[in-house]
mmCIF file of C-alpha atoms and ligand atoms in Angstrom:
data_model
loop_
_atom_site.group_PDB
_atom_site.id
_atom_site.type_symbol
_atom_site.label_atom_id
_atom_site.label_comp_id
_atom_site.label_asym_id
_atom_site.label_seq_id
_atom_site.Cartn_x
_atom_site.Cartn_y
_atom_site.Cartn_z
ATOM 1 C CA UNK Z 1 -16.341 94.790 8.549
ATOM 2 C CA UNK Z 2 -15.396 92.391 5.832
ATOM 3 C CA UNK Z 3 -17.385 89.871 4.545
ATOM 4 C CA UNK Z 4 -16.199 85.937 4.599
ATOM 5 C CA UNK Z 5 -16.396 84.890 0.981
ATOM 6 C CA UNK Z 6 -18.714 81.806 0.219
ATOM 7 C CA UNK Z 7 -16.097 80.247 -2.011
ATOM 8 C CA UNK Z 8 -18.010 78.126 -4.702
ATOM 9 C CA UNK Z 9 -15.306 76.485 -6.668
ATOM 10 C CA UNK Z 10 -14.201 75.084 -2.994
ATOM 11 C CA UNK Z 11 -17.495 73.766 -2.465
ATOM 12 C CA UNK Z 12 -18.268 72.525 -5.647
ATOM 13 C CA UNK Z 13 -15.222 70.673 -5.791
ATOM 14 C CA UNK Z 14 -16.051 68.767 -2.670
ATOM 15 C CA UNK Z 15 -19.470 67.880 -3.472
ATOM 16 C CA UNK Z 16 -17.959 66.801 -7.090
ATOM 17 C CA UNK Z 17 -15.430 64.217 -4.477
ATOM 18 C CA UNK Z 18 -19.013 63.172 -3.235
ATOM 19 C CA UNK Z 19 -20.476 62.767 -6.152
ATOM 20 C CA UNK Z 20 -17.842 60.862 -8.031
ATOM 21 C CA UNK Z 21 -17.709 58.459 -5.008
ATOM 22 C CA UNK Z 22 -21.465 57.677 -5.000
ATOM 23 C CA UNK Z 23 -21.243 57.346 -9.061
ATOM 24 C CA UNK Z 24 -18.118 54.536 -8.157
ATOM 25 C CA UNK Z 25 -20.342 52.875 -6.001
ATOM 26 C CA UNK Z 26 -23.513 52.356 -8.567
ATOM 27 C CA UNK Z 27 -21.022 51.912 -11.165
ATOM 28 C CA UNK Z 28 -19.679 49.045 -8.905
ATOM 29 C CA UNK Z 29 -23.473 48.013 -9.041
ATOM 30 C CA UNK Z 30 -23.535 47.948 -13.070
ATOM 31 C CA UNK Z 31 -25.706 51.238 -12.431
ATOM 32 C CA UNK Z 32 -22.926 53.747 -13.780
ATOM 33 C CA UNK Z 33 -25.262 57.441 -13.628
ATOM 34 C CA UNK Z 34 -25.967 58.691 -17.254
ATOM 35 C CA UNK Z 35 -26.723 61.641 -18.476
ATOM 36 C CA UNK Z 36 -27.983 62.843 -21.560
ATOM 37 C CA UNK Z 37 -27.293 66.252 -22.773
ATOM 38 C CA UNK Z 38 -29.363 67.830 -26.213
ATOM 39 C CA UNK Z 39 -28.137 70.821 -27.900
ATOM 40 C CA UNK Z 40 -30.130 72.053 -30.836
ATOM 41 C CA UNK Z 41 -28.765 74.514 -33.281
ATOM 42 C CA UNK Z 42 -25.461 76.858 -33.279
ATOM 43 C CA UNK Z 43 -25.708 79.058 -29.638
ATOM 44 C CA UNK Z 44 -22.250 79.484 -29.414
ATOM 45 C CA UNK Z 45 -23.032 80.172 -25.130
ATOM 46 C CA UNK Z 46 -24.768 76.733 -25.214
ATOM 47 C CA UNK Z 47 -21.510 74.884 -26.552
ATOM 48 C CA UNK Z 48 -19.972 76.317 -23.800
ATOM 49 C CA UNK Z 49 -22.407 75.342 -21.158
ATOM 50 C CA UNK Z 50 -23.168 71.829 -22.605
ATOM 51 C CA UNK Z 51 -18.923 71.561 -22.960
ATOM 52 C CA UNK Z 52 -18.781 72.222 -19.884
ATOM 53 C CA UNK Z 53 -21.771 69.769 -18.719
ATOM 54 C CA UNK Z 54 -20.145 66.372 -20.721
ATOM 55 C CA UNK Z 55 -17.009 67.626 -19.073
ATOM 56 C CA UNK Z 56 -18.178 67.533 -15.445
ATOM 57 C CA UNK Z 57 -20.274 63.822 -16.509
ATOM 58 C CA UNK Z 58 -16.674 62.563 -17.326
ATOM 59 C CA UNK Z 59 -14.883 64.263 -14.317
ATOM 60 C CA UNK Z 60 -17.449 62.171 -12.250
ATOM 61 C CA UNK Z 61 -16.957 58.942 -13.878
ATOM 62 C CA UNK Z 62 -20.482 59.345 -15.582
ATOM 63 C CA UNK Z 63 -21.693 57.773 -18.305
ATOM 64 C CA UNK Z 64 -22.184 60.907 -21.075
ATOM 65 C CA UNK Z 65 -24.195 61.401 -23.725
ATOM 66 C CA UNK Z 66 -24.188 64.417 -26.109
ATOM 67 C CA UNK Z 67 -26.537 64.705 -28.822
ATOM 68 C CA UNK Z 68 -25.958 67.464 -31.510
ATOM 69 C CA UNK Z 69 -28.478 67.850 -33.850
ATOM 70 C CA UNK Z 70 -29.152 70.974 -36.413
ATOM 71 C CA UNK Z 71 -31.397 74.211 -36.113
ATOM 72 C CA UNK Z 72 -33.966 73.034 -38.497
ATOM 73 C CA UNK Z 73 -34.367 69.740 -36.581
ATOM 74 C CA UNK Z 74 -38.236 69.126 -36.123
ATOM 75 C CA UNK Z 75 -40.069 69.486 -33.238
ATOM 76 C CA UNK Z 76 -41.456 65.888 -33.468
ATOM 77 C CA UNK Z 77 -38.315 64.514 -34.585
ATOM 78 C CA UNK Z 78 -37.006 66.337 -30.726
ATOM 79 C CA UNK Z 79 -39.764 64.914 -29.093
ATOM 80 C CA UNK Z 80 -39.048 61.336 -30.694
ATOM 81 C CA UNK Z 81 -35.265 61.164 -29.681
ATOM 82 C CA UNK Z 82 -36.587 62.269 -25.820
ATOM 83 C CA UNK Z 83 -39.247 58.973 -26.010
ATOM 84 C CA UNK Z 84 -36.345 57.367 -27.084
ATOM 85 C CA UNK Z 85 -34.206 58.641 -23.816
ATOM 86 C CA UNK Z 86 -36.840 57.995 -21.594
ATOM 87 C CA UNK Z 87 -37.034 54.393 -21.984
ATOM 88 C CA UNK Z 88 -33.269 53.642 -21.763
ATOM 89 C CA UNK Z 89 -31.507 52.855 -18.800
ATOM 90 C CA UNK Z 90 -28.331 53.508 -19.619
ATOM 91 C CA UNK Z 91 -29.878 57.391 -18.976
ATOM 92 C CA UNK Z 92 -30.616 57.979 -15.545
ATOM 93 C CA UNK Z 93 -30.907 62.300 -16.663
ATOM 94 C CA UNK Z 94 -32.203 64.500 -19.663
ATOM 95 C CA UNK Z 95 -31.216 67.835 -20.196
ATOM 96 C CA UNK Z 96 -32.155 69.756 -23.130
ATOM 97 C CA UNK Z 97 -30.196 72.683 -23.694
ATOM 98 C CA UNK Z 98 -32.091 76.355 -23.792
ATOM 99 C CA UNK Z 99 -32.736 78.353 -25.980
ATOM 100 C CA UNK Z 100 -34.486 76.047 -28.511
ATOM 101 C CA UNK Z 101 -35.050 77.155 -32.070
ATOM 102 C CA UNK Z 102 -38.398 79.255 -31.811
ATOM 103 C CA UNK Z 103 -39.853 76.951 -33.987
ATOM 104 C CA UNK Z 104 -39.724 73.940 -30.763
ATOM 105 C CA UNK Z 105 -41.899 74.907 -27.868
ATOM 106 C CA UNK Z 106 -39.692 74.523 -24.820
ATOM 107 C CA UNK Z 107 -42.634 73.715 -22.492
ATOM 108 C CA UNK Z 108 -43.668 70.830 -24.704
ATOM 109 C CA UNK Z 109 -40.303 69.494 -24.856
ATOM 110 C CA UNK Z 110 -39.272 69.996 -20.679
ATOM 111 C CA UNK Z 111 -42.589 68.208 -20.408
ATOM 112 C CA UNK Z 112 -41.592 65.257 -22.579
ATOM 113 C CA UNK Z 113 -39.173 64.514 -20.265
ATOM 114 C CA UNK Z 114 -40.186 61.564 -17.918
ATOM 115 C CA UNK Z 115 -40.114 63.164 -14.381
ATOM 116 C CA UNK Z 116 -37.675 60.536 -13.207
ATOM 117 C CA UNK Z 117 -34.920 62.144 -15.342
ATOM 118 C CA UNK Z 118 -36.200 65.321 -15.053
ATOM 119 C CA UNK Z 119 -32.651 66.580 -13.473
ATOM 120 C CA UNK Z 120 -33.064 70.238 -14.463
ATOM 121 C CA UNK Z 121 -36.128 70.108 -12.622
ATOM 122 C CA UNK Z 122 -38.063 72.223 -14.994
ATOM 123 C CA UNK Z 123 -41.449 70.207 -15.748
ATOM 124 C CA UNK Z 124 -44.352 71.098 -14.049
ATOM 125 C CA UNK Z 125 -44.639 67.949 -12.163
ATOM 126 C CA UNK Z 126 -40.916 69.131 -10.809
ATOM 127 C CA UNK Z 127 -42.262 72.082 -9.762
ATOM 128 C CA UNK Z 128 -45.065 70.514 -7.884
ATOM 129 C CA UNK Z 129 -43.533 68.222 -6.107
ATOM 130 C CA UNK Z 130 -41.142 71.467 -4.628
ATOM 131 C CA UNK Z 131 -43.889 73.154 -4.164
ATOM 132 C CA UNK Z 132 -45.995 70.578 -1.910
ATOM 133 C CA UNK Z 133 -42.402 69.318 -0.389
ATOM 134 C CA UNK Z 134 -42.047 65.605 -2.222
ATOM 135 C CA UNK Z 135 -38.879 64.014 -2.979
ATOM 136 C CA UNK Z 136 -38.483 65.379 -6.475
ATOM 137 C CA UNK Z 137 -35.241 67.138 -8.308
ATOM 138 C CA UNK Z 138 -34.475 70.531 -7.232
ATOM 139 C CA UNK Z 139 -33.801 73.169 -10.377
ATOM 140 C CA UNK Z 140 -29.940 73.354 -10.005
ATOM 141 C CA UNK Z 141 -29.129 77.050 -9.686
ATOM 142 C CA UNK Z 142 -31.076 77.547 -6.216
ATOM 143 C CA UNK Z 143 -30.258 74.254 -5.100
ATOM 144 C CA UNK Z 144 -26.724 75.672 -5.663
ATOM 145 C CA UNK Z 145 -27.815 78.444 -3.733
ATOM 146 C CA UNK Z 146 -29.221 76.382 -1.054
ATOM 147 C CA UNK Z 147 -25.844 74.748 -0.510
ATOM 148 C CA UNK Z 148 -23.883 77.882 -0.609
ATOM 149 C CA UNK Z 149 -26.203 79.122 2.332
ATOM 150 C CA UNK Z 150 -25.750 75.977 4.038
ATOM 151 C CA UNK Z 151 -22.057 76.425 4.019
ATOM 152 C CA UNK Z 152 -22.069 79.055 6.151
ATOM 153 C CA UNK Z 153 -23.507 77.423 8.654
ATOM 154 C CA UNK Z 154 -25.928 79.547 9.435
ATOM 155 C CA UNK Z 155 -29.569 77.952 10.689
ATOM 156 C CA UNK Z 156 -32.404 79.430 8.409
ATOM 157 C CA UNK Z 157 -34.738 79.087 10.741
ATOM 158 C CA UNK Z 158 -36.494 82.048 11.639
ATOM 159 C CA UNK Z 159 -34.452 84.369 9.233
ATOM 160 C CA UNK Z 160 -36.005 86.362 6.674
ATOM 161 C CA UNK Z 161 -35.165 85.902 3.211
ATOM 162 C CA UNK Z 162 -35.599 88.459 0.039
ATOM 163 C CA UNK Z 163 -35.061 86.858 -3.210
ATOM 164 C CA UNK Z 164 -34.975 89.445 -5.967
ATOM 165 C CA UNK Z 165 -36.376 87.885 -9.084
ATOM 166 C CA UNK Z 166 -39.251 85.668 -9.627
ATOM 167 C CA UNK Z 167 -38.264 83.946 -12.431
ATOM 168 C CA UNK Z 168 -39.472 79.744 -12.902
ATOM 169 C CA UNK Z 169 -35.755 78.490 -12.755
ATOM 170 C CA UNK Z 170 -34.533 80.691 -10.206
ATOM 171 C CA UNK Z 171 -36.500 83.521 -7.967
ATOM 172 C CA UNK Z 172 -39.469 81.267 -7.481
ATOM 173 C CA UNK Z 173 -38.114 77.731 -7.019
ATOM 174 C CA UNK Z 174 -35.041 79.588 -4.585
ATOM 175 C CA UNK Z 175 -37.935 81.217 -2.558
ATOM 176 C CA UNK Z 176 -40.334 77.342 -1.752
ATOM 177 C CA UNK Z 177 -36.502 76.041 -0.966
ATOM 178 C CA UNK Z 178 -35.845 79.033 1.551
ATOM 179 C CA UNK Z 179 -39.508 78.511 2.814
ATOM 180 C CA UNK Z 180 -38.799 74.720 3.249
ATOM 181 C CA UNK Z 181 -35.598 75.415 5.288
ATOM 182 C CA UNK Z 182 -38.143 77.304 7.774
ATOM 183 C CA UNK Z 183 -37.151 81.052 6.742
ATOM 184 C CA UNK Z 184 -39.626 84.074 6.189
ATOM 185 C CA UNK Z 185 -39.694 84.530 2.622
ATOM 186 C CA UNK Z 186 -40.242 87.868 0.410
ATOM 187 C CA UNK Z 187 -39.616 87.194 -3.084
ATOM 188 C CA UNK Z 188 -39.623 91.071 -4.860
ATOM 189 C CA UNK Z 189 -39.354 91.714 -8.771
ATOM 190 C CA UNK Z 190 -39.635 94.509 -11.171
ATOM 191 C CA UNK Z 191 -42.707 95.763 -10.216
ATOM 192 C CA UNK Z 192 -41.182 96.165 -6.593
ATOM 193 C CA UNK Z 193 -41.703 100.127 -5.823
ATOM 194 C CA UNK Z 194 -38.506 100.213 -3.461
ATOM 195 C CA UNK Z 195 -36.338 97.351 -2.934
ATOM 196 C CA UNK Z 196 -34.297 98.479 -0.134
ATOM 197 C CA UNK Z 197 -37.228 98.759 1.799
ATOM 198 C CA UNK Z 198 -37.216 94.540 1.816
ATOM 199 C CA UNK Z 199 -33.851 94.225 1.707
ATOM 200 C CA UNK Z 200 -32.824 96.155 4.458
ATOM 201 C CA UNK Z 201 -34.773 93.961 6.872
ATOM 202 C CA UNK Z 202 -33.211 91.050 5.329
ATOM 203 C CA UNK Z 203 -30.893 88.315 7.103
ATOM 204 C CA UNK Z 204 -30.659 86.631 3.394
ATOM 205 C CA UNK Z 205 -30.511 88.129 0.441
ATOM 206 C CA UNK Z 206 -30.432 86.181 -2.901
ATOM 207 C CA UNK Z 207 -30.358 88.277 -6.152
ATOM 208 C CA UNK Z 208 -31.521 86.786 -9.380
ATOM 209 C CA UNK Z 209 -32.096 89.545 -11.584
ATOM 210 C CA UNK Z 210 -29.499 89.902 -14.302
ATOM 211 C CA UNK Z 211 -28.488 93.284 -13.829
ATOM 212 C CA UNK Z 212 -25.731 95.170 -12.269
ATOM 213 C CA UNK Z 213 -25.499 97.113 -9.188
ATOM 214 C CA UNK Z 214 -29.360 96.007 -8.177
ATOM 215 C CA UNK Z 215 -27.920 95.571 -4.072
ATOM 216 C CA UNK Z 216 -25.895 98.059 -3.248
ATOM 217 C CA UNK Z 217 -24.092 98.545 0.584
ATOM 218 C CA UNK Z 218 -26.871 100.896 1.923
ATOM 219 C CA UNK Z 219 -29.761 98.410 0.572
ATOM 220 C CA UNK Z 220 -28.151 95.484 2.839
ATOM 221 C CA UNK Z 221 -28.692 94.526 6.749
ATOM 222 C CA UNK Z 222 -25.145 94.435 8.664
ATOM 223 C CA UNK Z 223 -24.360 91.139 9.085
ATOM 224 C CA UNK Z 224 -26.612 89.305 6.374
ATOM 225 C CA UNK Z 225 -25.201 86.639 3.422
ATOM 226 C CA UNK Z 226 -25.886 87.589 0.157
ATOM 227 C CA UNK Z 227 -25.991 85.484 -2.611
ATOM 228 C CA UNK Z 228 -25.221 86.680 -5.902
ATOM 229 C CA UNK Z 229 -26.896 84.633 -8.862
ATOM 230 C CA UNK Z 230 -26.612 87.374 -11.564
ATOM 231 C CA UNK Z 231 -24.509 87.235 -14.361
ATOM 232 C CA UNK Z 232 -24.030 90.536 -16.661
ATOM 233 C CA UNK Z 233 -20.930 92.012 -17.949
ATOM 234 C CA UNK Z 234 -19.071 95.784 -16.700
ATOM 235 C CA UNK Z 235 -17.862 98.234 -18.573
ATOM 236 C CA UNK Z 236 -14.600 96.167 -19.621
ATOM 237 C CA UNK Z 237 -16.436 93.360 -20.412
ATOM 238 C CA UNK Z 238 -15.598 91.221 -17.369
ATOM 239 C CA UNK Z 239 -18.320 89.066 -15.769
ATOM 240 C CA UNK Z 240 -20.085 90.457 -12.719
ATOM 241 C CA UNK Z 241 -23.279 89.759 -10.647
ATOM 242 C CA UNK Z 242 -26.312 91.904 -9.687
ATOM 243 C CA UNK Z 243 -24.491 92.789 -6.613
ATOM 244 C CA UNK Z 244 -21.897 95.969 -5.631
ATOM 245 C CA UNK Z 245 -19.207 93.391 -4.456
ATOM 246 C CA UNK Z 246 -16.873 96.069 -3.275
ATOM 247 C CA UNK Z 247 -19.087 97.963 -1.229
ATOM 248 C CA UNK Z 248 -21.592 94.806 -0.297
ATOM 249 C CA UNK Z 249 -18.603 92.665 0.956
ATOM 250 C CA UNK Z 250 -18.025 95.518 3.920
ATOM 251 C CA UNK Z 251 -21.780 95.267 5.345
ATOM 252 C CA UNK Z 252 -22.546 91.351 4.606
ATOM 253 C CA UNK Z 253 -21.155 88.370 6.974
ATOM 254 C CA UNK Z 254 -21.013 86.664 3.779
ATOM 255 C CA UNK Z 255 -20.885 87.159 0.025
ATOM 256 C CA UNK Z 256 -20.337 84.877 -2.830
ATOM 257 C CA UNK Z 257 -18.067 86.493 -5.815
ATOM 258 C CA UNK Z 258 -18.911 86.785 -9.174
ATOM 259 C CA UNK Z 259 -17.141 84.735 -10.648
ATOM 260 C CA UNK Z 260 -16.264 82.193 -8.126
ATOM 261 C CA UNK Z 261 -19.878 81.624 -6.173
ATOM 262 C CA UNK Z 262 -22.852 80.254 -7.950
ATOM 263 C CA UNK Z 263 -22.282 79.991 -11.295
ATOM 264 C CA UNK Z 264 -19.757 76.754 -10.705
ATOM 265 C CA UNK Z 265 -22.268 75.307 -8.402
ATOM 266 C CA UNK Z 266 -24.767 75.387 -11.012
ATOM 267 C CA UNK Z 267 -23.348 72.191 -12.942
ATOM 268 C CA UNK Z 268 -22.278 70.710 -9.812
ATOM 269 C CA UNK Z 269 -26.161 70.204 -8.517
ATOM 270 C CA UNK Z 270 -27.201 68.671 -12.597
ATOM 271 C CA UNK Z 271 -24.171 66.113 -11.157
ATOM 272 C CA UNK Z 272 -25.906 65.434 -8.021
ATOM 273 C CA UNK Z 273 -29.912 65.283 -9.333
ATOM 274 C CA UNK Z 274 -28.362 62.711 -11.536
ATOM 275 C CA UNK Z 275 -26.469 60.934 -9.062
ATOM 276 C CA UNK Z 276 -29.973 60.807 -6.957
ATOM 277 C CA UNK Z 277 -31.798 60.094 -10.183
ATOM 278 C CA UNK Z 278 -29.433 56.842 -10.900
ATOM 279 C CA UNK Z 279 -29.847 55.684 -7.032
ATOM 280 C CA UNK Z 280 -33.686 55.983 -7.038
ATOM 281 C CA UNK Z 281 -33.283 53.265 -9.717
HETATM 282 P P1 NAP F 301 -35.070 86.318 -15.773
HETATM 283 O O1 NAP F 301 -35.911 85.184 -16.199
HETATM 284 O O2 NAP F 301 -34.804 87.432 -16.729
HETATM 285 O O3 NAP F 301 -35.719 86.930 -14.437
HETATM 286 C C1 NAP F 301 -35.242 88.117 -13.882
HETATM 287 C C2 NAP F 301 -36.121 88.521 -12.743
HETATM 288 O O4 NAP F 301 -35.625 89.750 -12.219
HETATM 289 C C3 NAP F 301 -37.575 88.739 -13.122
HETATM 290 O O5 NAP F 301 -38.409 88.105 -12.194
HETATM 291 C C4 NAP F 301 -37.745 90.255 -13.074
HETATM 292 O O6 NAP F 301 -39.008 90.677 -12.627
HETATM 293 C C5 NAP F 301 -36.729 90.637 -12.025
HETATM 294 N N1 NAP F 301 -36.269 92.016 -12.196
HETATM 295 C C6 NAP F 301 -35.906 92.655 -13.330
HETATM 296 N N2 NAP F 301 -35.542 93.918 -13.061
HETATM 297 C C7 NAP F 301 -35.697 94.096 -11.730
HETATM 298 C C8 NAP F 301 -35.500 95.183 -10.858
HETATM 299 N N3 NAP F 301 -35.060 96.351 -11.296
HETATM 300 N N4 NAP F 301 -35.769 95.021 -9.540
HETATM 301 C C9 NAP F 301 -36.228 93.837 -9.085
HETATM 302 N N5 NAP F 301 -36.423 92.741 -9.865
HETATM 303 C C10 NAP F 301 -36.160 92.888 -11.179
HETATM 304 O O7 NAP F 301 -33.632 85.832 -15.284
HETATM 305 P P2 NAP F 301 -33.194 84.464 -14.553
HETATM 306 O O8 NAP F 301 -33.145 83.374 -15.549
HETATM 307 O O9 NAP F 301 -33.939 84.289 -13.297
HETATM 308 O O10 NAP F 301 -31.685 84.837 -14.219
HETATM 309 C C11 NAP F 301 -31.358 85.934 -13.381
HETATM 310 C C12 NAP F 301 -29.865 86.187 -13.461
HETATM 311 O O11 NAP F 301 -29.197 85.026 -12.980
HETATM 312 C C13 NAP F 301 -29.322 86.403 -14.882
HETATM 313 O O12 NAP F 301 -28.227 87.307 -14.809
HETATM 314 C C14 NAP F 301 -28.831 85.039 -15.290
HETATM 315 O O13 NAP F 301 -27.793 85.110 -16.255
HETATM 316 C C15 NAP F 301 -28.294 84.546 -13.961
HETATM 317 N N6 NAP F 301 -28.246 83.084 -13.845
HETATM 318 C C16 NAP F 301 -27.081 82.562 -13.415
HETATM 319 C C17 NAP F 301 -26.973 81.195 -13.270
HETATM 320 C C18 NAP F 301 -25.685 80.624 -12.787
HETATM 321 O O14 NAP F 301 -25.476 79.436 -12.913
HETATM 322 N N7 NAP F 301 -24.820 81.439 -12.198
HETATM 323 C C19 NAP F 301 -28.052 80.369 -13.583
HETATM 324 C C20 NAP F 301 -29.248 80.939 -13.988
HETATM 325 C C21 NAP F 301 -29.332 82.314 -14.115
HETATM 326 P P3 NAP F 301 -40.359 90.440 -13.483
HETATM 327 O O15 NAP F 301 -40.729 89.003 -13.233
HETATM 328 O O16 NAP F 301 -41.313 91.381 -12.871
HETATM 329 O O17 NAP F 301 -40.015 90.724 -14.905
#
């Protein structure tokens, strides 16, 4: 058996149609979405990601806003400009890229962030209001995940779910969102004695662990969807997941790619958390 491919370009690209026609709409309103995007210092992978970010606020017919500022900016002076973003509204979202300089604490700055433009969906009060099932914004890589699932078609109810990782932006948060979609959740990490033992009984299988080869065919249920999150490079430097795609893909129902699955849907979700955030105005 081979695996249908959960195609996340395809998706993302509809839900970016979606988006861009709910953004005409407010725009239409004199409520055009904004988002606000920080970068701090010289992470040559966070150029790329916030690039990347600005680029899919403009694709939308956002309104963008990217703020550049030094390594040796102060964490006060950080905490200032995010006061400042909080009480405009022109900006409907915050992001501030990570890493920060270790001299910023990243917890005091994701908590500066007023909760109603918290569109990462990092803060605490974020992670409460997933966690006890409020309207709130969903951290964007398992809501990605949550969509990709969705796409399948297949009903969650009932099914049992491993996630493999427990990390705050990804294993935990994608674990309360399987949970809330009525699966049995098991959420296993590194001090898991034998994963296959989970993942064998698994209908879903969602691994967020950043390294390769962590599911491999005889760790996986015939018939489940697995969901790769991981992102590591092989031996010639290409990008792959956590998961054995070659052998994976002839066991699974379906499998998202590495590249090609989550990673594009990542963005896609910031888009629609700000979308929501700019509606709930
Ligand atoms: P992280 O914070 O490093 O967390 C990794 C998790 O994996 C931890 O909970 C760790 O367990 C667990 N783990 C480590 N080794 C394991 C093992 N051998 N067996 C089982 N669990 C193990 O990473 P993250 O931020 O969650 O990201 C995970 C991966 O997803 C990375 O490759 C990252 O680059 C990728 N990612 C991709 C996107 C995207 O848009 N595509 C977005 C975010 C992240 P402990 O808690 O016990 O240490």
């Amino acid at each position: 058996m081979s695996a249908q491919l959960i195609d996340g370009i395809a998706l993302s690209q509809k839900l970016r149609a979606e988006i861009a026609a709910r953004a005409a709409v407010l725009t239409a309103q004199g409520k055009q979405p904004g988002l606000a995007v920080i970068l701090v210092g010289d992470d040559p992978a966070s150029h790329v990601y916030v690039r990347n970010k600005v680029k899919g606020c403009e694709d939308a017919g956002f309104y963008s806003l990217k703020e550049q500022y030094p390594a040796d900016l102060s964490e006060v002076a950080l905490l200032e400009r995010i006061a400042a973003l909080n009480a405009d509204p022109k900006i409907h979202g915050i992001l501030v890229q990570m890493p920060l300089p270790k001299h910023i604490n990243p917890h005091k700055v994701i908590e500066a962030i007023s909760t109603t433009k918290d569109v990462d969906g990092y803060s605490v009060l974020s992670a409460g209001e997933l966690m006890t099932g409020l309207e709130g914004f969903r951290p964007c890589t398992p809501y990605g995940c949550m969509k990709l699932i969705e796409s399948t078609g297949v009903d969650l109810k009932g099914k049992h779910a491993v996630v493999i990782g427990r990390s705050n932006t990804v294993g935990k948060p994608m674990g309360l969102l399987l949970l809330q979609a009525n699966a049995t959740v098991t959420i296993c990490h590194s001090g898991t004695p034998d994963l296959g033992v989970f993942t064998r009984q698994a209908d879903v299988v969602v691994a967020a662990v950043g390294r390769r080869n962590v599911l491999t065919a005889d760790m996986v249920k015939p018939g489940a969807i697995v969901i790769d999150v991981g992102m590591n490079r092989n031996d010639e430097g290409k990008l792959c997941g956590d998961v054995d795609f070659a052998g994976v893909k002839e066991v699974a129902s379906h499998i998202t790619p590495v590249p090609g699955g989550v990673g594009p849907m990542t963005i896609t979700m910031l888009l629609m958390n700000t979308v929501e955030a700019a509606e709930r105005t």
